[in-house]
mmCIF file of C-alpha atoms and ligand atoms in Angstrom:
data_model
loop_
_atom_site.group_PDB
_atom_site.id
_atom_site.type_symbol
_atom_site.label_atom_id
_atom_site.label_comp_id
_atom_site.label_asym_id
_atom_site.label_seq_id
_atom_site.Cartn_x
_atom_site.Cartn_y
_atom_site.Cartn_z
ATOM 1 C CA MET A 18 0.075 0.142 -0.333
ATOM 2 C CA ARG A 19 1.244 3.464 -1.183
ATOM 3 C CA VAL A 20 0.653 6.102 1.461
ATOM 4 C CA ILE A 21 0.573 9.770 -0.019
ATOM 5 C CA ARG A 22 0.082 12.724 1.620
ATOM 6 C CA SER A 23 0.500 15.511 -1.245
ATOM 7 C CA VAL A 24 -2.166 16.301 -2.967
ATOM 8 C CA LYS A 25 -0.077 16.881 -6.351
ATOM 9 C CA THR A 26 1.503 13.458 -6.332
ATOM 10 C CA MET A 27 -2.251 11.870 -5.713
ATOM 11 C CA GLN A 28 -3.747 13.973 -8.681
ATOM 12 C CA ARG A 29 -0.778 12.985 -10.875
ATOM 13 C CA LEU A 30 -0.969 9.145 -9.737
ATOM 14 C CA ALA A 31 -4.754 9.187 -10.328
ATOM 15 C CA SER A 32 -4.140 10.783 -14.186
ATOM 16 C CA GLN A 33 -1.416 8.251 -14.817
ATOM 17 C CA SER A 34 -3.994 5.373 -13.680
ATOM 18 C CA ARG A 35 -6.620 6.550 -15.815
ATOM 19 C CA ARG A 36 -4.425 7.115 -18.766
ATOM 20 C CA GLN A 37 -3.544 3.201 -18.343
ATOM 21 C CA GLY A 38 -7.170 2.346 -18.460
ATOM 22 C CA ARG A 39 -7.238 1.469 -14.729
ATOM 23 C CA ARG A 40 -10.759 1.592 -12.974
ATOM 24 C CA VAL A 41 -10.361 3.478 -10.018
ATOM 25 C CA GLY A 42 -12.672 3.109 -6.806
ATOM 26 C CA PHE A 43 -12.493 5.785 -4.095
ATOM 27 C CA VAL A 44 -13.433 5.333 -0.578
ATOM 28 C CA PRO A 45 -13.333 8.831 1.396
ATOM 29 C CA THR A 46 -13.362 8.511 5.174
ATOM 30 C CA MET A 47 -12.220 10.374 8.461
ATOM 31 C CA GLY A 48 -10.337 7.465 9.804
ATOM 32 C CA ALA A 49 -10.579 5.523 13.006
ATOM 33 C CA LEU A 50 -11.310 2.780 10.623
ATOM 34 C CA HIS A 51 -14.033 0.130 11.752
ATOM 35 C CA GLU A 52 -16.084 -2.577 9.871
ATOM 36 C CA GLY A 53 -18.359 0.094 8.405
ATOM 37 C CA HIS A 54 -15.501 1.407 6.396
ATOM 38 C CA PHE A 55 -14.086 -1.976 5.335
ATOM 39 C CA SER A 56 -17.113 -2.914 3.873
ATOM 40 C CA LEU A 57 -16.766 0.162 1.596
ATOM 41 C CA MET A 58 -13.378 -0.880 0.945
ATOM 42 C CA ARG A 59 -13.988 -4.752 0.160
ATOM 43 C CA ARG A 60 -16.676 -3.681 -2.329
ATOM 44 C CA CYS A 61 -14.205 -1.251 -4.149
ATOM 45 C CA ARG A 62 -11.713 -3.728 -4.224
ATOM 46 C CA ARG A 63 -14.080 -6.388 -5.850
ATOM 47 C CA GLU A 64 -15.225 -3.831 -8.452
ATOM 48 C CA ASN A 65 -12.182 -1.988 -9.229
ATOM 49 C CA ASP A 66 -8.587 -2.222 -10.639
ATOM 50 C CA LEU A 67 -7.323 0.447 -8.028
ATOM 51 C CA THR A 68 -8.624 1.065 -4.512
ATOM 52 C CA VAL A 69 -8.012 4.502 -3.023
ATOM 53 C CA VAL A 70 -9.158 5.359 0.228
ATOM 54 C CA SER A 71 -8.557 8.887 2.022
ATOM 55 C CA ILE A 72 -8.496 9.867 5.596
ATOM 56 C CA PHE A 73 -8.905 13.381 6.346
ATOM 57 C CA VAL A 74 -10.902 15.044 9.345
ATOM 58 C CA ASN A 75 -12.126 17.704 7.579
ATOM 59 C CA PRO A 76 -12.298 21.000 9.255
ATOM 60 C CA ALA A 77 -14.916 22.640 6.952
ATOM 61 C CA GLN A 78 -17.753 20.363 8.192
ATOM 62 C CA PHE A 79 -17.323 20.864 11.919
ATOM 63 C CA SER A 80 -18.856 23.706 13.807
ATOM 64 C CA PRO A 81 -16.840 25.623 16.278
ATOM 65 C CA ALA A 82 -18.963 23.956 18.960
ATOM 66 C CA GLU A 83 -18.323 20.459 17.510
ATOM 67 C CA ASP A 84 -15.692 17.898 17.860
ATOM 68 C CA PHE A 85 -13.020 18.403 15.390
ATOM 69 C CA LYS A 86 -10.129 18.791 17.879
ATOM 70 C CA ALA A 87 -11.350 15.607 19.763
ATOM 71 C CA TYR A 88 -12.120 13.547 16.704
ATOM 72 C CA PRO A 89 -10.277 10.054 17.079
ATOM 73 C CA ARG A 90 -6.913 10.204 14.885
ATOM 74 C CA PRO A 91 -5.217 6.785 15.338
ATOM 75 C CA ALA A 92 -3.117 7.192 12.265
ATOM 76 C CA LYS A 93 -0.842 4.258 12.945
ATOM 77 C CA ALA A 94 -3.497 1.787 13.499
ATOM 78 C CA ASP A 95 -5.545 3.067 10.291
ATOM 79 C CA GLN A 96 -2.584 2.664 8.110
ATOM 80 C CA ARG A 97 -2.087 -1.030 9.334
ATOM 81 C CA LEU A 98 -5.375 -1.918 8.981
ATOM 82 C CA ALA A 99 -6.033 -0.061 5.634
ATOM 83 C CA GLY A 100 -2.940 -2.244 4.265
ATOM 84 C CA LYS A 101 -4.522 -5.341 5.701
ATOM 85 C CA ALA A 102 -7.628 -4.352 4.120
ATOM 86 C CA GLY A 103 -5.762 -4.295 0.564
ATOM 87 C CA VAL A 104 -6.117 -0.738 -0.187
ATOM 88 C CA ASP A 105 -3.790 0.399 -2.990
ATOM 89 C CA ILE A 106 -3.327 4.116 -2.012
ATOM 90 C CA LEU A 107 -4.195 5.743 1.362
ATOM 91 C CA PHE A 108 -4.688 9.102 0.773
ATOM 92 C CA TYR A 109 -3.632 11.422 3.923
ATOM 93 C CA PRO A 110 -3.758 15.060 3.050
ATOM 94 C CA SER A 111 -2.692 17.753 5.494
ATOM 95 C CA ASP A 112 -5.427 20.377 6.534
ATOM 96 C CA LYS A 113 -3.132 22.914 4.725
ATOM 97 C CA GLY A 114 -2.843 20.884 1.414
ATOM 98 C CA MET A 115 -6.636 20.349 1.178
ATOM 99 C CA TYR A 116 -7.291 24.081 2.368
ATOM 100 C CA PRO A 117 -4.338 26.339 1.511
ATOM 101 C CA ASP A 118 -4.487 29.996 2.844
ATOM 102 C CA PRO A 119 -6.398 31.940 1.610
ATOM 103 C CA TYR A 120 -9.198 29.620 0.495
ATOM 104 C CA ARG A 121 -12.372 31.082 -0.840
ATOM 105 C CA THR A 122 -14.194 28.275 -2.796
ATOM 106 C CA TYR A 123 -17.318 26.363 -1.158
ATOM 107 C CA ILE A 124 -20.185 24.000 -2.528
ATOM 108 C CA GLU A 125 -23.346 24.503 -1.227
ATOM 109 C CA VAL A 126 -26.269 22.003 -2.084
ATOM 110 C CA GLU A 127 -29.654 23.457 -1.847
ATOM 111 C CA LYS A 128 -32.897 22.341 0.148
ATOM 112 C CA MET A 129 -31.907 18.695 0.983
ATOM 113 C CA THR A 130 -29.350 19.946 3.204
ATOM 114 C CA GLU A 131 -31.808 22.163 5.187
ATOM 115 C CA GLY A 132 -33.717 19.101 7.034
ATOM 116 C CA LEU A 133 -32.698 16.241 9.413
ATOM 117 C CA CYS A 134 -28.878 16.773 10.367
ATOM 118 C CA GLY A 135 -28.921 19.848 8.288
ATOM 119 C CA LYS A 136 -30.692 21.564 11.007
ATOM 120 C CA PHE A 137 -28.987 20.881 13.907
ATOM 121 C CA ARG A 138 -25.367 21.100 12.136
ATOM 122 C CA PRO A 139 -25.252 24.430 9.958
ATOM 123 C CA GLY A 140 -22.762 24.531 7.583
ATOM 124 C CA HIS A 141 -22.128 20.657 7.814
ATOM 125 C CA PHE A 142 -23.134 19.811 4.396
ATOM 126 C CA LYS A 143 -21.398 22.709 2.751
ATOM 127 C CA GLY A 144 -18.218 21.346 4.195
ATOM 128 C CA VAL A 145 -18.816 17.854 3.210
ATOM 129 C CA ALA A 146 -19.892 18.648 -0.375
ATOM 130 C CA THR A 147 -16.976 21.068 -0.478
ATOM 131 C CA VAL A 148 -14.334 18.452 0.750
ATOM 132 C CA VAL A 149 -15.707 15.456 -1.435
ATOM 133 C CA GLY A 150 -15.882 17.706 -4.702
ATOM 134 C CA LYS A 151 -12.254 18.362 -4.071
ATOM 135 C CA LEU A 152 -11.195 14.930 -3.311
ATOM 136 C CA LEU A 153 -13.071 13.810 -6.665
ATOM 137 C CA ASN A 154 -10.922 16.427 -8.199
ATOM 138 C CA ILE A 155 -7.865 15.052 -6.759
ATOM 139 C CA VAL A 156 -8.276 11.479 -7.040
ATOM 140 C CA GLN A 157 -10.703 11.418 -10.354
ATOM 141 C CA PRO A 158 -12.223 8.086 -9.713
ATOM 142 C CA ASP A 159 -14.690 5.963 -11.736
ATOM 143 C CA VAL A 160 -16.876 5.108 -8.974
ATOM 144 C CA LEU A 161 -17.285 6.962 -5.556
ATOM 145 C CA TYR A 162 -18.606 4.482 -2.417
ATOM 146 C CA LEU A 163 -20.467 5.988 0.242
ATOM 147 C CA GLY A 164 -22.475 4.520 3.514
ATOM 148 C CA GLN A 165 -26.072 4.524 3.903
ATOM 149 C CA LYS A 166 -25.206 4.753 7.587
ATOM 150 C CA ASP A 167 -24.989 8.834 6.598
ATOM 151 C CA ALA A 168 -28.011 8.681 4.288
ATOM 152 C CA GLN A 169 -28.594 12.498 4.149
ATOM 153 C CA GLN A 170 -24.598 12.999 3.261
ATOM 154 C CA ALA A 171 -25.027 10.217 0.320
ATOM 155 C CA ALA A 172 -28.379 11.842 -0.825
ATOM 156 C CA VAL A 173 -26.568 15.426 -0.733
ATOM 157 C CA LEU A 174 -23.177 14.038 -2.669
ATOM 158 C CA LYS A 175 -25.418 12.211 -5.205
ATOM 159 C CA GLN A 176 -27.130 15.265 -6.177
ATOM 160 C CA MET A 177 -23.860 17.343 -6.086
ATOM 161 C CA VAL A 178 -22.408 14.992 -8.735
ATOM 162 C CA ARG A 179 -25.464 14.931 -10.669
ATOM 163 C CA ASP A 180 -25.526 18.942 -10.546
ATOM 164 C CA LEU A 181 -22.219 19.556 -11.029
ATOM 165 C CA ASN A 182 -21.227 16.723 -13.740
ATOM 166 C CA PHE A 183 -18.694 14.958 -11.664
ATOM 167 C CA PRO A 184 -17.802 11.847 -13.808
ATOM 168 C CA VAL A 185 -18.136 9.376 -11.514
ATOM 169 C CA ALA A 186 -20.656 6.713 -10.231
ATOM 170 C CA VAL A 187 -22.132 6.831 -6.865
ATOM 171 C CA LYS A 188 -22.573 3.637 -5.135
ATOM 172 C CA VAL A 189 -24.384 3.613 -1.772
ATOM 173 C CA CYS A 190 -23.460 0.874 0.638
ATOM 174 C CA PRO A 191 -25.732 -0.912 3.271
ATOM 175 C CA ILE A 192 -25.208 -0.023 6.765
ATOM 176 C CA VAL A 193 -22.876 -2.073 8.809
ATOM 177 C CA ARG A 194 -24.052 -2.927 12.649
ATOM 178 C CA GLY A 195 -22.452 -4.448 15.736
ATOM 179 C CA PRO A 196 -23.825 -7.532 17.351
ATOM 180 C CA ASP A 197 -26.748 -5.723 19.228
ATOM 181 C CA GLY A 198 -27.695 -4.004 15.922
ATOM 182 C CA THR A 199 -25.902 -0.422 16.614
ATOM 183 C CA ALA A 200 -24.605 1.269 13.303
ATOM 184 C CA LEU A 201 -20.883 1.201 13.742
ATOM 185 C CA SER A 202 -19.269 4.600 14.145
ATOM 186 C CA SER A 203 -15.882 6.004 14.912
ATOM 187 C CA ARG A 204 -17.725 8.237 17.583
ATOM 188 C CA HIS A 205 -18.475 4.953 19.440
ATOM 189 C CA VAL A 206 -15.039 5.619 21.364
ATOM 190 C CA TYR A 207 -16.345 8.616 22.934
ATOM 191 C CA LEU A 208 -19.362 6.779 24.869
ATOM 192 C CA THR A 209 -19.598 5.336 28.368
ATOM 193 C CA PRO A 210 -20.034 1.541 28.580
ATOM 194 C CA GLN A 211 -23.477 2.286 29.643
ATOM 195 C CA GLU A 212 -24.007 4.933 26.768
ATOM 196 C CA ARG A 213 -22.773 2.358 24.441
ATOM 197 C CA ARG A 214 -25.497 -0.280 25.751
ATOM 198 C CA GLN A 215 -27.918 2.287 25.517
ATOM 199 C CA ALA A 216 -27.189 3.400 21.889
ATOM 200 C CA ALA A 217 -28.503 0.022 20.606
ATOM 201 C CA VAL A 218 -32.186 1.067 21.697
ATOM 202 C CA LEU A 219 -31.989 3.556 18.462
ATOM 203 C CA PHE A 220 -31.619 0.467 16.324
ATOM 204 C CA ARG A 221 -34.498 -1.418 18.226
ATOM 205 C CA SER A 222 -36.677 1.400 18.191
ATOM 206 C CA LEU A 223 -36.382 1.665 14.118
ATOM 207 C CA GLN A 224 -36.813 -1.927 14.115
ATOM 208 C CA GLU A 225 -40.052 -1.892 16.066
ATOM 209 C CA ALA A 226 -41.263 0.859 13.918
ATOM 210 C CA GLN A 227 -40.685 -1.036 10.636
ATOM 211 C CA LYS A 228 -42.408 -4.137 12.544
ATOM 212 C CA LYS A 229 -45.094 -1.716 13.382
ATOM 213 C CA ILE A 230 -45.429 -0.580 9.752
ATOM 214 C CA GLN A 231 -45.292 -4.051 8.193
ATOM 215 C CA SER A 232 -48.253 -5.013 10.388
ATOM 216 C CA GLY A 233 -50.373 -2.143 9.220
ATOM 217 C CA GLU A 234 -49.599 0.871 11.077
ATOM 218 C CA ARG A 235 -50.363 3.880 8.928
ATOM 219 C CA SER A 236 -50.281 6.670 11.280
ATOM 220 C CA LEU A 237 -46.994 8.568 10.821
ATOM 221 C CA ALA A 238 -47.557 10.369 14.454
ATOM 222 C CA ALA A 239 -47.748 7.114 16.192
ATOM 223 C CA ILE A 240 -44.650 5.610 14.539
ATOM 224 C CA VAL A 241 -42.618 8.641 15.478
ATOM 225 C CA GLN A 242 -43.828 9.084 18.798
ATOM 226 C CA GLY A 243 -43.208 5.281 19.432
ATOM 227 C CA ILE A 244 -39.633 5.819 18.845
ATOM 228 C CA ARG A 245 -39.136 8.911 20.789
ATOM 229 C CA ARG A 246 -41.078 7.589 23.837
ATOM 230 C CA ARG A 247 -38.808 4.318 23.873
ATOM 231 C CA ILE A 248 -35.550 6.537 23.351
ATOM 232 C CA LEU A 249 -36.180 8.760 26.410
ATOM 233 C CA LYS A 250 -37.588 6.056 28.433
ATOM 234 C CA GLU A 251 -34.699 3.429 27.902
ATOM 235 C CA THR A 252 -31.803 5.763 27.283
ATOM 236 C CA SER A 253 -30.313 9.095 28.896
ATOM 237 C CA GLY A 254 -30.114 10.202 25.134
ATOM 238 C CA LYS A 255 -31.249 13.773 24.172
ATOM 239 C CA ILE A 256 -33.191 13.386 21.086
ATOM 240 C CA ASP A 257 -32.531 15.909 18.188
ATOM 241 C CA TYR A 258 -34.757 14.689 15.783
ATOM 242 C CA VAL A 259 -37.045 11.195 14.734
ATOM 243 C CA GLU A 260 -38.463 11.816 11.075
ATOM 244 C CA CYS A 261 -39.879 10.105 8.475
ATOM 245 C CA VAL A 262 -39.090 11.361 5.114
ATOM 246 C CA ASN A 263 -39.428 10.271 1.282
ATOM 247 C CA ALA A 264 -36.041 7.954 1.112
ATOM 248 C CA GLN A 265 -35.176 9.617 -2.286
ATOM 249 C CA THR A 266 -35.425 13.323 -1.796
ATOM 250 C CA LEU A 267 -35.500 13.282 1.913
ATOM 251 C CA GLU A 268 -38.661 15.532 2.060
ATOM 252 C CA PRO A 269 -40.741 15.229 4.754
ATOM 253 C CA LEU A 270 -43.696 13.193 4.390
ATOM 254 C CA SER A 271 -47.607 13.839 5.366
ATOM 255 C CA SER A 272 -48.309 9.981 4.946
ATOM 256 C CA LEU A 273 -46.687 6.776 5.455
ATOM 257 C CA GLU A 274 -46.396 5.821 1.450
ATOM 258 C CA GLY A 275 -43.943 4.437 -0.749
ATOM 259 C CA LYS A 276 -40.393 3.963 -0.023
ATOM 260 C CA ILE A 277 -39.922 5.903 3.005
ATOM 261 C CA MET A 278 -36.633 6.414 5.501
ATOM 262 C CA ILE A 279 -37.263 6.748 9.219
ATOM 263 C CA ALA A 280 -33.833 8.778 10.292
ATOM 264 C CA LEU A 281 -32.974 9.670 13.628
ATOM 265 C CA ALA A 282 -30.286 11.716 15.496
ATOM 266 C CA VAL A 283 -29.806 11.436 19.361
ATOM 267 C CA ARG A 284 -26.888 12.864 21.715
ATOM 268 C CA PHE A 285 -25.470 11.139 24.550
ATOM 269 C CA GLY A 286 -23.605 13.844 26.397
ATOM 270 C CA PRO A 287 -21.378 15.361 23.491
ATOM 271 C CA THR A 288 -21.390 12.579 21.346
ATOM 272 C CA ARG A 289 -24.390 12.416 18.682
ATOM 273 C CA LEU A 290 -25.391 9.305 16.935
ATOM 274 C CA ILE A 291 -27.381 9.183 13.791
ATOM 275 C CA ASP A 292 -29.348 5.908 12.355
ATOM 276 C CA ASN A 293 -31.897 5.261 9.790
ATOM 277 C CA ARG A 294 -33.977 2.371 8.343
ATOM 278 C CA VAL A 295 -35.599 2.388 4.785
ATOM 279 C CA VAL A 296 -39.060 0.520 4.614
ATOM 280 C CA GLN A 297 -41.146 0.007 1.584
ATOM 281 C CA VAL A 298 -44.719 0.794 2.456
ATOM 282 C CA ARG A 299 -47.022 -1.294 0.651
HETATM 283 P P1 LIG B 6 -16.658 8.668 8.149
HETATM 284 O O1 LIG B 6 -15.274 8.220 8.483
HETATM 285 O O2 LIG B 6 -17.615 8.837 9.474
HETATM 286 O O3 LIG B 6 -17.060 9.887 7.529
HETATM 287 O O4 LIG B 6 -17.174 7.614 7.222
HETATM 288 C C1 LIG B 6 -16.690 7.256 6.089
HETATM 289 C C2 LIG B 6 -17.829 6.645 5.191
HETATM 290 O O5 LIG B 6 -17.921 5.473 5.653
HETATM 291 C C3 LIG B 6 -18.879 7.398 4.729
HETATM 292 O O6 LIG B 6 -19.350 7.128 3.314
HETATM 293 C C4 LIG B 6 -19.968 6.599 5.817
HETATM 294 O O7 LIG B 6 -21.232 6.729 5.525
HETATM 295 C C5 LIG B 6 -19.169 5.213 5.621
HETATM 296 N N1 LIG B 6 -19.603 4.574 6.969
HETATM 297 C C6 LIG B 6 -19.343 4.934 8.188
HETATM 298 N N2 LIG B 6 -19.955 4.100 9.125
HETATM 299 C C7 LIG B 6 -20.757 3.137 8.538
HETATM 300 C C8 LIG B 6 -21.490 1.882 9.034
HETATM 301 N N3 LIG B 6 -21.700 1.284 10.170
HETATM 302 N N4 LIG B 6 -22.031 1.109 7.771
HETATM 303 C C9 LIG B 6 -21.853 1.663 6.567
HETATM 304 N N5 LIG B 6 -20.924 2.541 6.344
HETATM 305 C C10 LIG B 6 -20.441 3.355 7.252
#
């Protein structure tokens, strides 16, 4: 595995690979790698000649009140694990390399960044879209791999790719969960053992909601209330939102119809966890 820190070197190598006709797959991450990331890398390896993974904790997507400084950065372990996962190129740019001073250009995807997490993390998706737009120009991949765990991020980036004509296919991979059902997250390292146990309630409440819908429940308010009540009763978490939205457009629903996504964000102390479940309502 080659570790590349320079933006220019990465760009040169990417152009070279394209000229050689190699199919390049790309998995952007913020590191603290776990099985969720590895599932994306494995699929990328299967479907491409060259697998590029980036590790960059993107300052532009954290608000001043958020955990940018505290975000886990286990650089050595990540390099070892990426090597073991069969990654060909690990791109590890510096903050200065990505945002040279002065930096003035940002990408803003409208509308679909306003709801769900966008409401609670102003500027977050502008930072995400900007960094992924930049990474796509640097790595020039044929395929971009994203996780359904960050469903709003995936929807926003698909829209950006379409709107700005990035020549890349976007593939969204299923959520990888722990044995207790919790969607794996780099932020789990912040949780106390008690909070980590409680985090499983998020998944269980989504699962219960899905079962209710499958057994005929069609009241949107009852579904949302059921999830909220269970989280408040069984955990110390503070709910940012529990919402049912159209799975494609992320627009809020007025009734439970079609392909819907139940999405939630819950804070355990300073740690914010998200999860979602897509349900086909028949
Ligand atoms: P992050 O390092 O958290 O920015 O995540 C990098 C990529 O991995 C994103 O596309 C995430 O959606 C994806 N990812 C993170 N956790 C999971 C998970 N538990 N299952 C599937 N994909 C994930």
